[in-house]
Short mmCIF file of C-alpha atoms in Angstrom, two decimals:
data_model
loop_
_atom_site.label_atom_id
_atom_site.label_comp_id
_atom_site.label_asym_id
_atom_site.label_seq_id
_atom_site.Cartn_x
_atom_site.Cartn_y
_atom_site.Cartn_z
CA UNK A 752 97.48 109.08 121.37
CA UNK A 753 100.06 111.71 120.46
CA UNK A 754 98.56 114.70 118.62
CA UNK A 755 95.08 114.85 117.15
CA UNK A 756 95.13 115.30 113.40
CA UNK A 757 91.95 116.13 111.45
CA UNK A 758 91.79 112.48 110.31
CA UNK A 759 91.95 111.08 113.84
CA UNK A 760 88.68 109.21 113.29
CA UNK A 761 90.17 107.29 110.38
CA UNK A 762 93.32 106.60 112.39
CA UNK A 763 91.28 105.15 115.25
CA UNK A 764 89.28 102.90 112.94
CA UNK A 765 92.47 101.68 111.24
CA UNK A 766 94.17 100.71 114.51
CA UNK A 767 93.30 97.36 116.07
CA UNK A 768 94.30 98.71 119.53
CA UNK A 769 91.84 101.60 119.32
CA UNK A 770 88.79 99.83 117.93
CA UNK A 771 85.78 100.82 120.10
CA UNK A 772 84.11 98.24 122.33
CA UNK A 773 83.15 95.92 123.82
CA UNK A 774 80.36 98.19 125.03
CA UNK A 775 78.41 100.40 122.61
CA UNK A 776 80.21 103.57 123.76
CA UNK A 777 83.49 102.09 125.02
CA UNK A 778 86.90 103.17 123.73
CA UNK A 779 90.46 102.38 124.83
CA UNK A 780 91.55 105.92 123.91
CA UNK A 781 92.42 107.55 127.25
CA UNK A 782 93.49 110.95 125.99
CA UNK A 783 95.71 113.09 123.77
CA UNK A 784 99.29 114.29 124.31
CA UNK A 785 100.19 117.38 122.27
CA UNK A 786 103.64 118.35 121.01
CA UNK A 787 102.47 121.81 119.91
CA UNK A 788 99.36 123.85 119.07
CA UNK A 789 99.56 123.71 115.26
CA UNK A 790 96.24 123.10 113.53
CA UNK A 791 97.36 119.87 111.88
CA UNK A 792 98.08 118.45 115.34
CA UNK A 793 95.01 119.72 117.21
CA UNK A 794 91.90 120.00 115.01
CA UNK A 795 91.08 116.34 115.61
CA UNK A 796 90.24 117.11 119.25
CA UNK A 797 86.86 118.38 118.06
CA UNK A 798 86.12 114.96 116.56
CA UNK A 799 86.33 113.44 120.05
CA UNK A 800 83.49 115.63 121.35
CA UNK A 801 81.10 112.71 121.90
CA UNK A 802 83.21 111.42 124.81
CA UNK A 803 82.10 112.28 128.36
CA UNK A 804 85.49 113.94 128.77
CA UNK A 805 88.73 114.30 126.81
CA UNK A 806 92.04 114.31 128.69
CA UNK A 807 94.65 116.55 127.06
CA UNK A 808 98.29 116.60 128.15
CA UNK A 809 99.93 119.83 126.99
CA UNK A 810 102.31 122.58 128.01
CA UNK A 811 100.81 125.84 129.36
CA UNK A 812 101.68 127.58 126.08
CA UNK A 813 99.78 125.02 124.01
CA UNK A 814 96.81 125.16 126.36
CA UNK A 815 96.78 128.95 126.12
CA UNK A 816 96.69 128.84 122.32
CA UNK A 817 93.85 126.31 122.21
CA UNK A 818 91.69 127.92 124.87
CA UNK A 819 92.37 131.65 124.48
CA UNK A 820 92.93 131.86 120.72
CA UNK A 821 91.00 128.92 119.22
CA UNK A 822 88.39 129.01 122.03
CA UNK A 823 88.36 125.22 121.87
CA UNK A 824 87.14 124.75 125.42
CA UNK A 825 84.31 127.25 124.89
CA UNK A 826 83.24 125.59 121.63
CA UNK A 827 83.32 122.04 122.99
CA UNK A 828 81.86 122.66 126.46
CA UNK A 829 78.26 121.93 125.29
CA UNK A 830 79.49 118.51 124.11
CA UNK A 831 82.26 117.31 126.42
CA UNK A 832 84.63 118.30 129.20
CA UNK A 833 88.28 118.95 128.44
CA UNK A 834 90.50 117.76 131.31
CA UNK A 835 93.99 119.27 131.15
CA UNK A 836 97.27 117.86 132.46
CA UNK A 837 100.30 120.14 132.59
CA UNK A 838 103.18 118.89 130.44
CA UNK A 839 105.40 121.54 131.99
CA UNK A 840 106.45 118.75 134.36
CA UNK A 841 106.69 114.94 133.96
CA UNK A 842 103.25 113.31 133.79
CA UNK A 843 102.43 109.74 134.83
CA UNK A 844 100.07 107.96 132.46
CA UNK A 845 98.63 104.68 133.69
CA UNK A 846 100.64 102.44 136.00
CA UNK A 847 104.13 102.76 134.56
CA UNK A 848 104.28 105.10 131.55
CA UNK A 849 105.75 108.55 132.08
CA UNK A 850 105.90 111.39 129.57
CA UNK A 851 107.93 114.57 129.78
CA UNK A 852 108.46 117.49 127.41
CA UNK A 853 111.78 118.52 125.89
CA UNK A 854 111.48 122.10 124.53
CA UNK A 855 112.74 122.32 120.95
CA UNK A 856 111.36 125.57 119.53
CA UNK A 857 109.57 128.79 120.41
CA UNK A 858 107.68 128.77 117.09
CA UNK A 859 104.09 129.84 117.66
CA UNK A 860 101.18 128.83 115.43
CA UNK A 861 100.12 131.61 113.07
CA UNK A 862 96.81 132.09 114.87
CA UNK A 863 98.60 132.85 118.16
CA UNK A 864 101.31 135.36 117.27
CA UNK A 865 101.35 136.96 120.72
CA UNK A 866 100.28 136.46 124.33
CA UNK A 867 100.63 133.52 126.65
CA UNK A 868 103.84 131.95 127.97
CA UNK A 869 107.12 132.64 126.21
CA UNK A 870 108.30 129.02 126.29
CA UNK A 871 106.83 125.58 125.64
CA UNK A 872 105.38 126.17 122.18
CA UNK A 873 106.98 123.15 120.48
CA UNK A 874 108.20 120.12 122.42
CA UNK A 875 109.64 116.72 121.80
CA UNK A 876 108.18 113.99 123.99
CA UNK A 877 110.20 111.58 126.09
CA UNK A 878 108.04 108.51 126.83
CA UNK A 879 109.42 105.95 129.24
CA UNK A 880 108.07 102.57 130.34
CA UNK A 881 111.21 100.51 130.87
CA UNK A 882 112.33 101.40 127.33
CA UNK A 883 112.45 105.04 126.25
CA UNK A 884 111.09 106.65 123.07
CA UNK A 885 111.67 110.23 121.98
CA UNK A 886 109.01 111.53 119.61
CA UNK A 887 109.73 114.86 117.93
CA UNK A 888 107.60 115.55 114.82
CA UNK A 889 108.60 119.23 114.66
CA UNK A 890 112.19 120.21 115.40
CA UNK A 891 113.30 123.77 114.75
CA UNK A 892 116.50 123.65 116.80
CA UNK A 893 118.71 121.08 118.52
CA UNK A 894 119.16 122.35 122.08
CA UNK A 895 121.41 120.39 124.47
CA UNK A 896 118.41 118.90 126.29
CA UNK A 897 117.16 117.35 123.05
CA UNK A 898 120.59 115.99 122.16
CA UNK A 899 120.80 114.37 125.60
CA UNK A 900 117.32 112.85 125.29
CA UNK A 901 118.13 111.41 121.85
CA UNK A 902 121.38 109.92 123.10
CA UNK A 903 119.56 108.11 125.92
CA UNK A 904 116.62 106.82 123.86
CA UNK A 905 116.02 103.26 122.70
CA UNK A 906 114.00 104.63 119.81
CA UNK A 907 113.85 108.05 118.12
CA UNK A 908 110.97 109.14 115.88
CA UNK A 909 111.85 112.57 114.52
CA UNK A 910 110.95 115.40 112.17
CA UNK A 911 111.50 114.47 108.53
CA UNK A 912 109.31 117.20 107.03
CA UNK A 913 111.83 118.36 104.42
CA UNK A 914 114.86 116.71 102.85
CA UNK A 915 116.88 119.93 102.36
CA UNK A 916 116.62 123.53 103.46
CA UNK A 917 115.65 124.97 100.06
CA UNK A 918 112.89 122.40 99.40
CA UNK A 919 109.96 124.68 100.36
CA UNK A 920 111.20 127.52 98.15
CA UNK A 921 112.28 125.26 95.29
CA UNK A 922 108.89 123.54 95.14
CA UNK A 923 107.00 126.83 95.47
CA UNK A 924 105.07 125.99 98.64
CA UNK A 925 106.67 128.80 100.67
CA UNK A 926 108.98 131.77 100.44
CA UNK A 927 110.77 130.48 103.54
CA UNK A 928 113.41 127.80 103.92
CA UNK A 929 112.74 124.62 105.89
CA UNK A 930 114.64 125.99 108.88
CA UNK A 931 112.71 129.27 108.76
CA UNK A 932 109.49 127.23 108.80
CA UNK A 933 110.62 125.49 112.01
CA UNK A 934 111.94 122.21 110.57
CA UNK A 935 115.62 121.29 110.54
CA UNK A 936 116.02 119.35 107.26
CA UNK A 937 117.01 115.70 106.98
CA UNK A 938 120.29 116.56 105.24
CA UNK A 939 121.36 118.20 108.49
CA UNK A 940 119.89 115.76 111.01
CA UNK A 941 120.72 112.41 109.38
CA UNK A 942 124.46 112.59 110.18
CA UNK A 943 123.56 113.57 113.75
CA UNK A 944 121.28 110.55 114.14
CA UNK A 945 123.82 108.12 112.70
CA UNK A 946 125.81 107.89 115.92
CA UNK A 947 122.86 107.33 118.25
CA UNK A 948 122.50 103.96 120.03
CA UNK A 949 118.73 103.63 119.45
CA UNK A 950 116.75 102.93 116.28
CA UNK A 951 115.89 106.13 114.41
CA UNK A 952 112.89 106.83 112.16
CA UNK A 953 111.77 109.89 110.24
CA UNK A 954 108.12 110.93 110.35
CA UNK A 955 105.93 113.94 109.44
CA UNK A 956 107.12 113.99 105.81
CA UNK A 957 105.77 116.83 103.68
CA UNK A 958 104.28 115.95 100.30
CA UNK A 959 107.28 117.62 98.62
CA UNK A 960 109.77 115.28 100.33
CA UNK A 961 111.49 112.95 97.83
CA UNK A 962 111.45 110.17 100.43
CA UNK A 963 107.76 109.65 99.65
CA UNK A 964 108.99 107.94 96.48
CA UNK A 965 110.18 104.45 97.50
CA UNK A 966 112.63 104.47 94.57
CA UNK A 967 114.19 107.85 95.42
CA UNK A 968 118.01 107.72 95.78
CA UNK A 969 117.71 109.51 99.12
CA UNK A 970 116.63 106.20 100.68
CA UNK A 971 120.06 104.74 99.96
CA UNK A 972 121.71 107.74 101.59
CA UNK A 973 119.60 107.25 104.71
CA UNK A 974 120.41 103.54 104.79
CA UNK A 975 124.07 104.49 104.93
CA UNK A 976 123.36 106.41 108.12
CA UNK A 977 121.34 103.53 109.56
CA UNK A 978 118.19 105.67 109.65
CA UNK A 979 114.74 104.61 108.41
CA UNK A 980 111.47 106.21 107.34
CA UNK A 981 108.46 105.29 109.47
CA UNK A 982 105.58 103.70 107.57
CA UNK A 983 101.85 103.89 108.18
CA UNK A 984 100.77 101.15 110.57
CA UNK A 985 104.33 100.36 111.62
CA UNK A 986 104.72 98.58 114.96
CA UNK A 987 108.06 99.05 116.75
CA UNK A 988 108.89 96.50 119.47
CA UNK A 989 111.35 97.63 122.14
#
């Protein structure tokens, strides 16, 4: 599973592939891959504490934040063992799946303003198993490595937090723009995605995003670019 939100328990129960069993304590969930150390992507790890061990694939920067700042390993050690895999290099998962990190931002979580590695704080994930998916729920910049990964992907699932740059300030949720908060807005990225060969979906929408309204005119604009909004429970066959 990619990222561990606070509602990870509900997500597991809602997914037919992750339903526990057949044994009383069995689960098909092998571990967690993290794109960053933000609280909304990591607090769910604590809900997995009843496992014998939890495998976490993360960059050194993300591991530093979770262990040295949140003390997650110290808190969970009486319950379970955290087994870390370094996402600073490509990681093999299972027999054929490989995941690698594409750095997209140096934005640190607020609770870790200093210390630890300088790089690897926010990454897109390139997952390959014959077909290739790029998953990037938080994109603060578009470095060349990300552009290359998107151009080679069969499917792109990307940051759609805000529709336009002024949305956070206009709605009163922040004094910063979307870009200053570490999210390139859809108005900027949609034209960039239009020319890609793979299918493209937006995810990670904030509750201020007009795309949450199925009747919003922004949906027609996206359709013109050939880009879609990912839906809960969506299955994408490649």
